[in-house]
CSV table of C-alpha atoms in Angstrom, one decimal:
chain,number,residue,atom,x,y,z
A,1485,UNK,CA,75.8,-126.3,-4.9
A,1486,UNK,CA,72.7,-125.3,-3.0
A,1487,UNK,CA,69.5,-124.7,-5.0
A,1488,UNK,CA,68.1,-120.9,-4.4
A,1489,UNK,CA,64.9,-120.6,-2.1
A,1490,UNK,CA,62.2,-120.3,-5.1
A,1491,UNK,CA,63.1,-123.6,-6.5
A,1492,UNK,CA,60.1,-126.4,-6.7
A,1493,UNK,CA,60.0,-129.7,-7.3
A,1494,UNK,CA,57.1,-130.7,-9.6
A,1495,UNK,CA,55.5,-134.0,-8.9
A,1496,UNK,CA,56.4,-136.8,-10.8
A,1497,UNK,CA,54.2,-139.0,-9.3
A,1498,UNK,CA,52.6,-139.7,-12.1
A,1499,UNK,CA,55.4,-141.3,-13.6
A,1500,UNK,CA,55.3,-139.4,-17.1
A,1501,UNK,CA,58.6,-138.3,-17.0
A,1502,UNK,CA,62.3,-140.2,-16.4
A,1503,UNK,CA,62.8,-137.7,-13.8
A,1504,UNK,CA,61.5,-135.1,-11.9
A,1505,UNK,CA,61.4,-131.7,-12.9
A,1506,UNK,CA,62.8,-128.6,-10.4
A,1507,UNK,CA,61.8,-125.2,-11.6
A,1508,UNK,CA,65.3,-122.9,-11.7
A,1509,UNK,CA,66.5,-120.3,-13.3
A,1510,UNK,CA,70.3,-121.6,-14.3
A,1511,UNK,CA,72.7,-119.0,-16.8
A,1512,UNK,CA,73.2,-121.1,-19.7
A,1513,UNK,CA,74.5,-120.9,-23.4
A,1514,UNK,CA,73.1,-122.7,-25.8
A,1515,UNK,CA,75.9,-123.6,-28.6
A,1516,UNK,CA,75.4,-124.8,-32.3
A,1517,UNK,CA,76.5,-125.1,-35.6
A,1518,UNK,CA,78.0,-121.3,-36.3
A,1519,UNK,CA,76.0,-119.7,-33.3
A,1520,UNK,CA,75.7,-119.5,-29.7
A,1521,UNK,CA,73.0,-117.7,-27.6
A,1522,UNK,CA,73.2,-116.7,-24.1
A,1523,UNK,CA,69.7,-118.3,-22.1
A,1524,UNK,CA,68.3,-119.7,-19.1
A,1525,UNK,CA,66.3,-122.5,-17.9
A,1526,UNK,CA,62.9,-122.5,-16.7
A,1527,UNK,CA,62.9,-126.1,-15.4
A,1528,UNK,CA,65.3,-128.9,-15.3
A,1529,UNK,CA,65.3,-133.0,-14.9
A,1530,UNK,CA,67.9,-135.1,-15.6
A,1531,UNK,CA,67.3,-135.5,-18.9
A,1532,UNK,CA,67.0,-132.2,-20.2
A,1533,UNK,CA,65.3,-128.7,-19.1
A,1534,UNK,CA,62.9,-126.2,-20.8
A,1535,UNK,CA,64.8,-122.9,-21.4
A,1536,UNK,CA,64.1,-119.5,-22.3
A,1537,UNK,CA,66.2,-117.9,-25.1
A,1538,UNK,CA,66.0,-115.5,-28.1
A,1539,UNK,CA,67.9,-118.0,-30.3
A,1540,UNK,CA,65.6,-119.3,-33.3
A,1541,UNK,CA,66.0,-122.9,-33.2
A,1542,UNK,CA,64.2,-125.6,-34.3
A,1543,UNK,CA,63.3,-128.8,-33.7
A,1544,UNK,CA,65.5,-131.9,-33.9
A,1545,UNK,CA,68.5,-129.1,-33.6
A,1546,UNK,CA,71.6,-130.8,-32.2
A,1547,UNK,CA,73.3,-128.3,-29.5
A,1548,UNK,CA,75.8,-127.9,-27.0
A,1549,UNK,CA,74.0,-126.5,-23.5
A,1550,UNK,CA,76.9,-124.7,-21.5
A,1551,UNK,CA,76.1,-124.1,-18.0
A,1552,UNK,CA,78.0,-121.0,-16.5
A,1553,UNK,CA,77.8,-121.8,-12.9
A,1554,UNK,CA,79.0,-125.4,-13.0
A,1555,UNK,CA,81.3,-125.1,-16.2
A,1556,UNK,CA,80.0,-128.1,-17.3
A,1557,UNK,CA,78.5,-128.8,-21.1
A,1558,UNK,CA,76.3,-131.2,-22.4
A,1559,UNK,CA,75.3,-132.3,-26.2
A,1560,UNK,CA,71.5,-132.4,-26.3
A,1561,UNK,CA,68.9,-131.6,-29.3
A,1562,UNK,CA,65.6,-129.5,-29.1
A,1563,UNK,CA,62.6,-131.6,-28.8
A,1564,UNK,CA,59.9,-128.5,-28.3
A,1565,UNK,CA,59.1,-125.1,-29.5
A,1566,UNK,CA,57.0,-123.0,-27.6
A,1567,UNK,CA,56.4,-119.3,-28.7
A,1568,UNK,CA,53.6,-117.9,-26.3
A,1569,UNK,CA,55.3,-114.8,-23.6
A,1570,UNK,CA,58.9,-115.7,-25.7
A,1571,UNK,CA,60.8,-118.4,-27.2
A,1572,UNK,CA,61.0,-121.8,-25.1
A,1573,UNK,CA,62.4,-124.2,-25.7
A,1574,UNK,CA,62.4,-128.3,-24.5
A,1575,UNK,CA,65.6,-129.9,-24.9
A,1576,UNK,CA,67.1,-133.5,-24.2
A,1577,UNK,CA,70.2,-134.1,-23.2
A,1578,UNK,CA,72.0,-136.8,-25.2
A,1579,UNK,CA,72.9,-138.8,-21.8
A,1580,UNK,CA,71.3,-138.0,-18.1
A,1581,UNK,CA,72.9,-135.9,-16.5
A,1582,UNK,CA,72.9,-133.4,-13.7
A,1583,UNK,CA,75.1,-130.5,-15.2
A,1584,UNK,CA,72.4,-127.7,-13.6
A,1585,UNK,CA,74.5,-128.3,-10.3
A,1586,UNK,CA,71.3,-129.3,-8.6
A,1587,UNK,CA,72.8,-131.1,-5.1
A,1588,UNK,CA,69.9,-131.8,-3.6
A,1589,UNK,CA,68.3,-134.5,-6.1
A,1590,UNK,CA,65.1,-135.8,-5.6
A,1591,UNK,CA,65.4,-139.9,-5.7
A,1592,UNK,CA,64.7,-140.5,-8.8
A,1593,UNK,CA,67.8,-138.6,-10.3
A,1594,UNK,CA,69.9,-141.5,-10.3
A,1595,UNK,CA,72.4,-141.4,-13.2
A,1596,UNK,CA,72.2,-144.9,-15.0
């Protein structure tokens, strides 16, 4: 699947993060115990994303992140709340994955 033309990578240059993030707005739902909320992500790596959503979750949450346009799902938990323009939230997957449907990977997405 092709990424849309406002997508970015974001430098991991640094090499503070497993993997590099690519800012994209993917349809997702985020799916717990007795609840599921539609959302989006803001950015994703392999490891997890930062989404947007009006779910009130918390930290340490275990969830199931459903995304629409790959029908692929993914247990992860929340690692970060952010409330500043509306709820954001960071999230880890529980294993690396590229479920976003992300084709063009920058090198160091490498599934282990």
């Amino acid at each position: 699947m092709q990424l849309p033309n406002h997508v970015q990578w974001t430098d991991n240059a640094t090499g503070t993060r497993r993997s590099t993030r690519i800012e994209t707005d993917v349809l997702i739902e985020v799916q717990g115990e007795g609840f599921a909320y539609a959302g989006e992500t803001v950015r994703v790596n392999l490891h997890g994303a930062l989404i947007r959503t009006s779910a009130p979750l918390e930290i340490r949450t275990p969830v199931t992140v459903y995304v629409h346009r790959t029908g692929k799902s993914a247990p992860a938990h929340i690692v970060s709340v952010i409330h500043d323009t509306g709820s954001r939230y960071g999230i880890e997957l529980d294993h690396s994955s590229n479920i976003w449907g992300v084709s063009t990977t920058p090198p160091d997405w490498k599934v282990c």
